[in-house]
XYZ file of N, CA and C in Angstrom:
666
model
N -9.408 -24.012 18.137
C -9.356 -24.637 16.819
C -10.073 -25.976 16.858
N -10.923 -26.257 15.884
C -11.683 -27.493 15.872
C -10.786 -28.655 15.492
N -10.977 -29.797 16.147
C -10.188 -30.980 15.856
C -11.098 -32.111 15.416
N -10.538 -33.007 14.605
C -11.296 -34.113 14.081
C -10.741 -35.424 14.619
N -11.599 -36.365 14.972
C -11.206 -37.699 15.415
C -11.991 -38.722 14.604
N -11.335 -39.830 14.272
C -11.980 -40.851 13.457
C -13.252 -41.323 14.131
N -14.313 -41.470 13.386
C -15.542 -41.985 13.959
C -16.751 -41.586 13.139
N -17.378 -40.455 13.436
C -18.629 -40.075 12.800
C -18.504 -40.011 11.289
N -19.614 -40.301 10.602
C -19.602 -40.375 9.155
C -19.514 -39.020 8.488
N -19.471 -37.944 9.271
C -19.288 -36.635 8.662
C -17.884 -36.478 8.098
N -17.000 -37.412 8.421
C -15.665 -37.428 7.837
C -15.642 -38.492 6.752
N -15.296 -38.064 5.525
C -15.196 -38.996 4.411
C -13.728 -39.102 4.000
N -13.228 -40.325 3.961
C -11.818 -40.534 3.645
C -11.699 -41.374 2.390
N -10.895 -40.934 1.447
C -10.593 -41.739 0.270
C -9.128 -41.555 -0.047
N -8.494 -42.605 -0.538
C -7.064 -42.546 -0.811
C -6.808 -42.625 -2.311
N -6.034 -41.697 -2.805
C -5.567 -41.668 -4.189
C -4.340 -40.780 -4.191
N -3.160 -41.396 -4.042
C -1.932 -40.629 -3.880
C -2.028 -39.749 -2.646
N -2.640 -40.281 -1.598
C -2.721 -39.530 -0.360
C -3.819 -38.501 -0.347
N -4.995 -38.811 -0.927
C -6.100 -37.858 -0.922
C -6.906 -38.020 0.349
N -7.264 -36.924 1.009
C -8.110 -36.991 2.180
C -9.097 -35.853 2.149
N -10.137 -35.979 2.962
C -11.142 -34.939 3.059
C -11.056 -34.261 4.406
N -11.303 -32.973 4.421
C -11.466 -32.226 5.663
C -12.851 -31.624 5.604
N -13.836 -32.360 6.107
C -15.227 -31.953 6.005
C -15.862 -31.977 7.377
N -16.503 -30.894 7.757
C -17.211 -30.850 9.020
C -16.330 -30.378 10.147
N -16.888 -30.430 11.359
C -16.194 -29.877 12.511
C -15.392 -30.924 13.268
N -15.510 -32.200 12.851
C -14.705 -33.228 13.496
C -13.395 -33.347 12.755
N -12.473 -34.275 13.146
C -11.186 -34.348 12.504
C -10.735 -35.754 12.217
N -9.600 -35.862 11.686
C -9.141 -37.100 11.094
C -7.724 -37.394 11.543
N -7.484 -38.632 11.929
C -6.122 -39.061 12.249
C -5.681 -40.011 11.152
N -4.632 -39.665 10.436
C -4.191 -40.412 9.278
C -2.820 -40.996 9.546
N -2.639 -42.297 9.347
C -1.317 -42.910 9.420
C -0.807 -43.051 8.002
N 0.313 -42.418 7.681
C 0.866 -42.425 6.340
C 2.097 -43.320 6.295
N 2.355 -43.922 5.128
C 3.539 -44.739 4.932
C 4.314 -44.161 3.763
N 5.540 -43.787 3.887
C 6.389 -43.173 2.882
C 7.774 -43.879 2.836
N 7.367 -43.818 1.109
C 8.686 -44.369 1.012
C 9.774 -43.277 1.467
N 35.884 -35.933 20.464
C 36.438 -34.784 21.119
C 37.264 -35.204 22.271
N 38.075 -34.467 22.612
C 39.060 -34.697 23.681
C 38.812 -33.841 24.908
N 38.390 -32.623 24.701
C 38.251 -31.706 25.834
C 37.040 -32.070 26.664
N 37.161 -31.859 27.969
C 36.053 -32.082 28.871
C 35.296 -30.777 29.068
N 34.001 -30.848 28.916
C 33.165 -29.662 29.054
C 32.345 -29.793 30.318
N 32.399 -28.801 31.181
C 31.635 -28.822 32.418
C 30.583 -27.738 32.385
N 29.494 -27.967 33.107
C 28.405 -26.999 33.164
C 28.811 -25.818 34.025
N 28.392 -24.614 33.627
C 28.730 -23.448 34.439
C 28.020 -23.506 35.779
N 28.665 -22.932 36.765
C 28.062 -22.873 38.087
C 27.274 -21.587 38.233
N 26.544 -21.479 39.347
C 25.817 -20.241 39.599
C 24.319 -20.421 39.588
N 23.839 -21.654 39.675
C 22.403 -21.867 39.712
C 21.955 -22.869 38.680
N 20.710 -23.315 38.763
C 20.188 -24.307 37.823
C 20.070 -23.741 36.414
N 20.199 -24.618 35.440
C 20.088 -24.226 34.044
C 18.655 -23.824 33.716
N 18.529 -22.755 32.944
C 17.214 -22.292 32.510
C 16.727 -23.179 31.376
N 15.671 -23.928 31.621
C 15.107 -24.800 30.595
C 13.708 -24.363 30.189
N 13.314 -23.169 30.604
C 11.980 -22.667 30.283
C 12.004 -21.940 28.942
N 11.195 -22.354 27.980
C 11.195 -21.689 26.676
C 10.485 -20.343 26.742
N 10.790 -19.450 25.823
C 10.066 -18.183 25.773
C 8.602 -18.413 25.421
N 7.745 -17.571 25.987
C 6.298 -17.700 25.786
C 5.774 -16.456 25.086
N 4.961 -16.654 24.076
C 4.331 -15.538 23.379
C 3.276 -14.909 24.280
N 3.374 -13.597 24.499
C 2.430 -12.912 25.387
C 1.538 -11.926 24.645
N 1.938 -11.514 23.446
C 1.117 -10.579 22.674
C 1.546 -10.625 21.220
N 0.637 -10.232 20.334
C 0.941 -10.217 18.906
C 0.101 -9.152 18.213
N 0.676 -8.571 17.158
C -0.035 -7.616 16.313
C 0.170 -8.033 14.864
N -0.929 -8.360 14.123
C -2.292 -8.486 14.643
C -2.399 -9.652 15.625
N -3.490 -9.675 16.384
C -3.695 -10.741 17.345
C -3.843 -12.088 16.642
N -3.445 -13.144 17.334
C -3.651 -14.489 16.797
C -5.147 -14.722 16.613
N -5.535 -15.125 15.413
C -6.946 -15.351 15.127
C -7.683 -14.131 14.631
N -6.977 -13.027 14.400
C -7.632 -11.806 13.929
C -8.249 -12.020 12.546
N -9.342 -11.337 12.278
C -10.007 -11.396 10.980
C -10.107 -9.996 10.388
N -10.338 -9.970 9.077
C -10.473 -8.718 8.328
C -9.266 -7.809 8.540
N -8.082 -8.385 8.429
C -6.842 -7.618 8.518
C -6.023 -7.869 7.254
N -5.188 -6.905 6.887
C -4.343 -7.018 5.701
C -2.949 -6.468 6.037
N -2.240 -7.123 6.973
C -0.959 -6.581 7.438
C 0.176 -6.836 6.450
N 1.264 -6.096 6.646
C 2.497 -6.376 5.914
C 3.612 -6.792 6.868
N 3.238 -7.046 8.141
C 4.202 -7.556 9.107
C 3.480 -8.157 10.305
N 4.198 -9.012 11.027
C 3.760 -9.535 12.317
C 4.711 -9.015 13.382
N 4.162 -8.652 14.532
C 4.975 -8.283 15.682
C 4.615 -9.233 16.815
N 5.598 -9.991 17.290
C 5.397 -10.972 18.350
C 6.172 -10.539 19.586
N 5.508 -10.498 20.739
C 6.146 -10.115 22.000
C 6.218 -11.325 22.924
N 7.379 -11.524 23.556
C 7.613 -12.677 24.420
C 7.863 -12.231 25.858
N 7.881 -13.210 26.760
C 8.062 -12.903 28.178
C 9.532 -12.806 28.582
N 10.443 -12.956 27.629
C 11.868 -12.815 27.902
C 12.589 -12.426 26.615
N 13.863 -12.074 26.734
C 14.646 -11.679 25.571
C 14.887 -12.892 24.669
N 14.770 -12.660 23.366
C 14.871 -13.755 22.405
C 15.847 -13.394 21.291
N 16.182 -14.413 20.507
C 16.992 -14.237 19.302
C 16.472 -15.193 18.236
N 16.897 -14.964 16.987
C 16.365 -15.764 15.876
C 17.437 -15.943 14.810
N 18.505 -16.656 15.164
C 19.608 -16.803 14.239
C 19.296 -17.651 13.020
N 18.544 -18.737 13.179
C 18.253 -19.666 12.084
C 16.761 -19.702 11.786
N 16.138 -18.557 11.708
C 14.686 -18.509 11.563
C 14.202 -18.905 10.175
N 14.967 -18.563 9.132
C 14.435 -18.731 7.772
C 14.126 -20.177 7.411
N 15.034 -21.139 7.631
C 14.680 -22.517 7.272
C 13.595 -23.114 8.157
N 13.337 -22.514 9.314
C 12.317 -23.019 10.222
C 10.925 -22.497 9.879
N 10.850 -21.348 9.222
C 9.564 -20.686 8.991
C 8.791 -21.338 7.853
N 7.529 -21.691 8.135
C 6.609 -22.199 7.121
C 5.407 -21.268 7.063
N 5.060 -20.828 5.872
C 3.918 -19.933 5.691
C 2.929 -20.588 4.740
N 1.668 -20.645 5.149
C 0.614 -21.236 4.318
C -0.558 -20.264 4.216
N -1.030 -19.979 2.971
C -0.378 -20.284 1.696
C 0.927 -19.510 1.562
N 1.796 -19.931 0.652
C 3.131 -19.328 0.580
C 3.090 -17.845 0.229
N 4.062 -17.105 0.758
C 4.318 -15.722 0.362
C 5.552 -15.731 -0.533
N 5.442 -15.131 -1.701
C 6.515 -15.249 -2.684
C 7.482 -14.073 -2.679
N 7.136 -12.975 -2.007
C 8.031 -11.833 -1.949
C 9.096 -11.990 -0.885
N 10.075 -11.086 -0.861
C 11.127 -11.118 0.167
C 10.548 -10.965 1.568
N 11.180 -11.630 2.531
C 10.774 -11.539 3.929
C 11.981 -11.133 4.764
N 11.710 -10.432 5.865
C 12.783 -10.001 6.751
C 12.322 -10.145 8.192
N 13.241 -10.527 9.069
C 12.918 -10.677 10.482
C 13.931 -9.900 11.313
N 13.418 -9.087 12.235
C 14.254 -8.269 13.109
C 13.850 -8.543 14.554
N 14.850 -8.720 15.422
C 14.601 -8.925 16.851
C 14.998 -7.667 17.603
N 14.085 -7.186 18.437
C 14.346 -6.025 19.289
C 13.998 -6.398 20.728
N 14.985 -6.907 21.445
C 14.756 -7.280 22.835
C 13.815 -8.457 22.955
N 12.626 -8.188 23.441
C 11.621 -9.238 23.601
C 10.650 -9.309 22.430
N 10.842 -8.483 21.432
C 9.924 -8.443 20.295
C 10.588 -8.944 19.020
N 9.773 -9.622 18.217
C 10.193 -10.100 16.906
C 9.277 -9.477 15.863
N 9.877 -8.865 14.841
C 9.103 -8.263 13.758
C 9.403 -9.013 12.466
N 8.387 -9.641 11.908
C 8.502 -10.340 10.633
C 7.744 -9.539 9.585
N 8.434 -9.093 8.553
C 7.797 -8.287 7.509
C 7.976 -8.953 6.153
N 7.127 -8.593 5.206
C 7.190 -9.178 3.871
C 6.730 -8.156 2.838
N 7.129 -8.400 1.607
C 6.724 -7.566 0.487
C 5.723 -8.333 -0.367
N 4.862 -7.584 -1.026
C 3.828 -8.233 -1.831
C 2.524 -8.291 -1.075
N 1.441 -8.289 -1.804
C 0.130 -8.279 -1.172
C -0.329 -9.645 -0.710
N -1.427 -9.636 0.034
C -2.068 -10.860 0.500
C -3.352 -11.094 -0.282
N -3.781 -12.344 -0.349
C -5.029 -12.677 -1.013
C -6.214 -12.287 -0.138
N -7.294 -11.894 -0.759
C -8.504 -11.580 -0.011
C -9.174 -12.864 0.477
N -9.887 -12.744 1.600
C -10.675 -13.856 2.153
C -9.841 -15.134 2.301
N -8.666 -14.979 2.862
C -7.726 -16.096 2.998
C -7.162 -16.142 4.413
N -7.071 -17.347 4.967
C -6.418 -17.545 6.258
C -4.936 -17.809 6.031
N -4.093 -17.009 6.661
C -2.641 -17.170 6.570
C -2.110 -17.748 7.876
N -1.217 -18.728 7.753
C -0.661 -19.411 8.917
C 0.863 -19.313 8.872
N 1.454 -18.881 9.981
C 2.903 -18.754 10.110
C 3.376 -19.718 11.194
N 4.171 -20.712 10.804
C 4.730 -21.676 11.748
C 6.230 -21.405 11.879
N 6.676 -21.079 13.084
C 8.061 -20.677 13.289
C 8.972 -21.827 13.688
N 8.419 -23.023 13.876
C 9.250 -24.159 14.249
C 10.043 -23.871 15.510
N 11.360 -24.076 15.454
C 12.247 -23.770 16.575
C 13.146 -22.583 16.241
N 12.634 -21.683 15.405
C 13.432 -20.552 14.938
C 13.583 -19.419 15.924
N 12.726 -19.353 16.947
C 12.801 -18.301 17.958
C 13.225 -18.934 19.279
N 14.354 -18.486 19.837
C 14.887 -19.089 21.065
C 15.217 -17.999 22.075
N 15.341 -18.398 23.352
C 15.729 -17.403 24.355
C 17.226 -17.110 24.262
N 17.619 -15.955 24.770
C 18.990 -15.479 24.625
C 19.969 -16.300 25.450
N 19.611 -16.670 26.663
C 20.561 -17.286 27.585
C 20.912 -18.727 27.239
N 19.914 -19.574 27.062
C 20.157 -21.008 26.893
C 19.766 -21.537 25.516
N 19.137 -20.709 24.700
C 18.720 -21.170 23.379
C 17.524 -22.088 23.394
N 16.677 -21.992 24.432
C 15.459 -22.806 24.472
C 14.475 -22.288 23.428
N 14.010 -23.136 22.512
C 13.093 -22.666 21.474
C 11.668 -22.494 21.986
N 11.000 -21.477 21.481
C 9.573 -21.308 21.764
C 8.826 -22.517 21.223
N 7.875 -23.028 21.991
C 7.170 -24.254 21.638
C 5.861 -23.955 20.921
N 5.620 -24.716 19.839
C 4.359 -24.623 19.097
C 4.017 -23.167 18.780
N 5.008 -22.461 18.248
C 4.817 -21.048 17.930
C 4.160 -20.919 16.556
N 2.870 -20.684 16.570
C 2.075 -20.572 15.350
C 1.214 -19.320 15.436
N 1.180 -18.554 14.368
C 0.323 -17.375 14.294
C -0.562 -17.512 13.065
N -1.816 -17.127 13.202
C -2.747 -17.182 12.080
C -3.670 -15.981 12.124
N -4.009 -15.487 10.947
C -5.002 -14.421 10.819
C -5.710 -14.602 9.483
N -6.806 -13.905 9.307
C -7.570 -13.999 8.072
C -7.770 -12.613 7.470
N -7.622 -12.531 6.161
C -7.907 -11.277 5.472
C -9.401 -11.114 5.220
N -10.171 -12.160 5.483
C -11.618 -12.102 5.336
C -12.317 -12.054 6.680
N -13.610 -12.312 6.661
C -14.421 -12.199 7.875
C -14.409 -13.460 8.728
N -13.894 -14.569 8.205
C -13.860 -15.824 8.964
C -12.457 -16.413 8.947
N -12.141 -17.173 10.002
C -10.846 -17.842 10.134
C -11.050 -19.340 9.962
N -10.332 -19.955 9.035
C -10.414 -21.410 8.867
C -9.851 -22.092 10.110
N -10.525 -23.156 10.565
C -10.157 -23.735 11.862
C -10.026 -25.257 11.878
N -10.139 -25.931 10.746
C -10.018 -27.388 10.766
C -8.558 -27.815 10.926
N -8.368 -29.009 11.485
C -7.033 -29.536 11.781
C -6.922 -30.963 11.258
N -5.784 -31.275 10.651
C -5.467 -32.653 10.282
C -4.226 -33.076 11.057
N -4.305 -34.225 11.730
C -3.165 -34.793 12.432
C -2.852 -36.161 11.844
N -1.610 -36.554 11.876
C -1.244 -37.860 11.348
C 0.130 -38.289 11.801
N 0.524 -39.478 11.389
C 1.842 -40.032 11.690
C 2.421 -40.589 10.400
N 3.670 -40.277 10.120
C 4.361 -40.782 8.937
C 5.383 -41.821 9.378
N 5.308 -43.009 8.789
C 6.240 -44.088 9.124
C 6.906 -44.622 7.858
N 8.103 -45.138 8.022
C 8.818 -45.755 6.918
C 8.049 -46.984 6.441
N 7.874 -47.113 5.131
C 7.052 -48.189 4.585
C 7.657 -49.563 4.816
N 8.977 -49.645 4.909
C 9.632 -50.944 5.059
C 9.872 -51.285 6.525
N 10.481 -50.369 7.260
C 10.847 -50.640 8.648
C 9.739 -50.309 9.633
N 8.811 -49.467 9.236
C 7.736 -49.076 10.137
C 8.156 -48.082 11.201
N 9.368 -47.549 11.077
C 9.869 -46.593 12.071
C 9.349 -45.190 11.770
N 9.231 -44.339 12.796
C 8.753 -42.970 12.576
C 9.696 -42.201 11.653
N 9.120 -41.382 10.792
C 9.904 -40.555 9.871
C 9.843 -39.115 10.352
N 10.949 -38.634 10.918
C 10.954 -37.290 11.484
C 11.518 -36.271 10.498
N 11.206 -35.012 10.770
C 11.721 -33.873 10.002
C 11.349 -33.944 8.525
N 10.173 -34.472 8.226
C 9.667 -34.460 6.857
C 8.702 -33.296 6.677
N 8.658 -32.767 5.473
C 7.657 -31.767 5.132
C 6.388 -32.490 4.679
N 5.286 -32.174 5.315
C 3.989 -32.720 4.927
C 3.265 -31.627 4.151
N 2.988 -31.893 2.887
C 2.484 -30.860 1.985
C 1.088 -31.213 1.491
N 0.194 -30.243 1.525
C -1.183 -30.419 1.095
C -1.437 -29.595 -0.162
N -2.044 -30.251 -1.154
C -2.382 -29.611 -2.423
C -3.876 -29.777 -2.691
N -4.480 -28.894 -3.490
C -5.869 -29.108 -3.898
C -6.016 -30.453 -4.599
N -7.109 -31.141 -4.330
C -7.285 -32.482 -4.891
C -7.283 -32.471 -6.412
N -7.829 -31.409 -7.018
C -7.944 -31.380 -8.471
C -6.668 -30.927 -9.173
N -5.602 -30.643 -8.421
C -4.343 -30.248 -9.041
C -3.697 -31.465 -9.693
N -3.326 -31.379 -10.981
C -2.716 -32.531 -11.652
C -1.438 -32.990 -10.952
N -1.245 -34.294 -10.931
C -0.061 -34.853 -10.291
C 1.214 -34.338 -10.938
N 1.180 -34.123 -12.248
C 2.365 -33.609 -12.935
C 2.790 -32.259 -12.378
N 1.827 -31.429 -12.011
C 2.147 -30.108 -11.462
C 2.814 -30.235 -10.100
N 2.351 -31.197 -9.300
C 2.954 -31.414 -7.985
C 4.388 -31.892 -8.134
N 4.602 -32.884 -9.004
C 5.941 -33.430 -9.194
C 6.879 -32.420 -9.834
N 6.318 -31.434 -10.544
C 7.139 -30.401 -11.168
C 7.595 -29.344 -10.176
N 7.102 -29.431 -8.937
C 7.587 -28.517 -7.912
C 6.656 -27.393 -7.543
N 5.377 -27.486 -7.892
C 4.448 -26.430 -7.509
C 4.358 -26.334 -5.993
N 4.312 -25.107 -5.479
C 4.271 -24.890 -4.030
C 2.978 -25.436 -3.443
N 3.048 -26.085 -2.276
C 1.838 -26.614 -1.637
C 0.969 -25.499 -1.081
N -0.303 -25.815 -0.885
C -1.229 -24.845 -0.315
C -1.057 -24.736 1.192
N -0.754 -25.867 1.848
C -0.529 -25.902 3.293
C 0.648 -26.824 3.579
N 1.364 -26.540 4.678
C 2.581 -27.290 4.988
C 2.658 -27.574 6.480
N 3.144 -28.760 6.829
C 3.451 -29.106 8.212
C 4.781 -29.838 8.260
N 5.229 -30.205 9.466
C 6.505 -30.903 9.650
C 6.328 -32.021 10.664
N 6.915 -33.190 10.382
C 6.838 -34.286 11.345
C 7.856 -34.074 12.459
N 7.491 -34.511 13.671
C 8.403 -34.391 14.808
C 9.181 -35.687 15.008
N 9.805 -35.842 16.166
C 10.637 -37.008 16.421
C 9.897 -38.329 16.427
N 8.595 -38.309 16.633
C 7.788 -39.531 16.613
C 7.075 -39.730 15.278
N 7.380 -38.876 14.298
C 6.731 -38.968 13.002
C 5.377 -38.293 12.932
N 4.949 -37.699 14.040
C 3.632 -37.061 14.073
C 3.682 -35.668 13.449
N 2.571 -35.261 12.871
C 2.458 -33.922 12.312
C 1.061 -33.380 12.572
N 0.952 -32.082 12.461
C -0.340 -31.415 12.570
C -0.353 -30.240 11.605
N -1.382 -30.172 10.792
C -1.586 -29.041 9.890
C -2.911 -28.409 10.271
N -2.870 -27.186 10.730
C -4.072 -26.534 11.239
C -4.555 -25.389 10.383
N -5.636 -24.793 10.832
C -6.269 -23.651 10.166
C -6.621 -23.993 8.715
N -7.225 -25.166 8.527
C -7.603 -25.614 7.188
C -9.049 -25.267 6.880
N -9.347 -24.999 5.606
C -10.740 -24.854 5.190
C -11.345 -26.225 4.918
N -12.659 -26.283 4.795
C -13.287 -27.522 4.354
C -12.866 -27.795 2.918
N -12.630 -29.058 2.602
C -12.230 -29.389 1.249
C -11.512 -30.719 1.191
N -11.020 -31.041 0.014
C -10.293 -32.285 -0.225
C -8.910 -31.925 -0.761
N -7.901 -32.664 -0.286
C -6.529 -32.337 -0.624
C -5.736 -33.592 -0.986
N -4.711 -33.406 -1.798
C -3.680 -34.422 -1.971
C -2.601 -34.157 -0.931
N -2.061 -35.210 -0.357
C -1.079 -35.070 0.710
C 0.194 -35.819 0.346
N 1.328 -35.131 0.499
C 2.631 -35.747 0.259
C 3.533 -35.474 1.449
N 4.382 -36.434 1.796
C 5.390 -36.245 2.830
C 6.749 -36.497 2.196
N 7.628 -35.507 2.238
C 8.922 -35.615 1.578
C 10.019 -35.146 2.521
N 11.232 -35.614 2.268
C 12.390 -35.164 3.036
C 12.830 -33.821 2.504
N 12.972 -32.846 3.406
C 13.315 -31.487 2.984
C 14.810 -31.381 2.709
């Protein structure tokens, strides 16, 4: 995936309610400002498993083009579970039909109803929704993307969101990207964003698989 770093003039940045450009093969780093009693002992029998599950295969493959699936199948290197997957899952652009997730041993099947748009890159971010069975270690940076067209969008925007008054990192915020020409009234009325990311414990976020273009950016508490 192509990344952008501040520097060359092929990146044009302008601010208007958080407007930015994603132009060219380089990238952009944006700093945003927004407003018991019982004793429990560890079980014995060996060291604690702290290794997260790793994705080893997927159908369709990550980065596949010219596909029009109605489900994703993800295979991991160990047995997994997905008890709280729904609030963790982010799909860009949004899918409006019902979705269902089934775990079968080491495989996760995510299915949905409703068609997909033609010539569109779809991105599925699972957050910490998929964990191993034994210790609950979440799969790290679990993202799947495919395109219904012949090309896969590959631009990336990274940034940091900080509190405007205290300057402290703002974690667990939804970072939402909208087309630049979308009226502000439509955004405030609750229109679904075109792309979505989430800030981590340091306030950092990354939104990937973007097309070239200009977007309005908002960071809100979910």
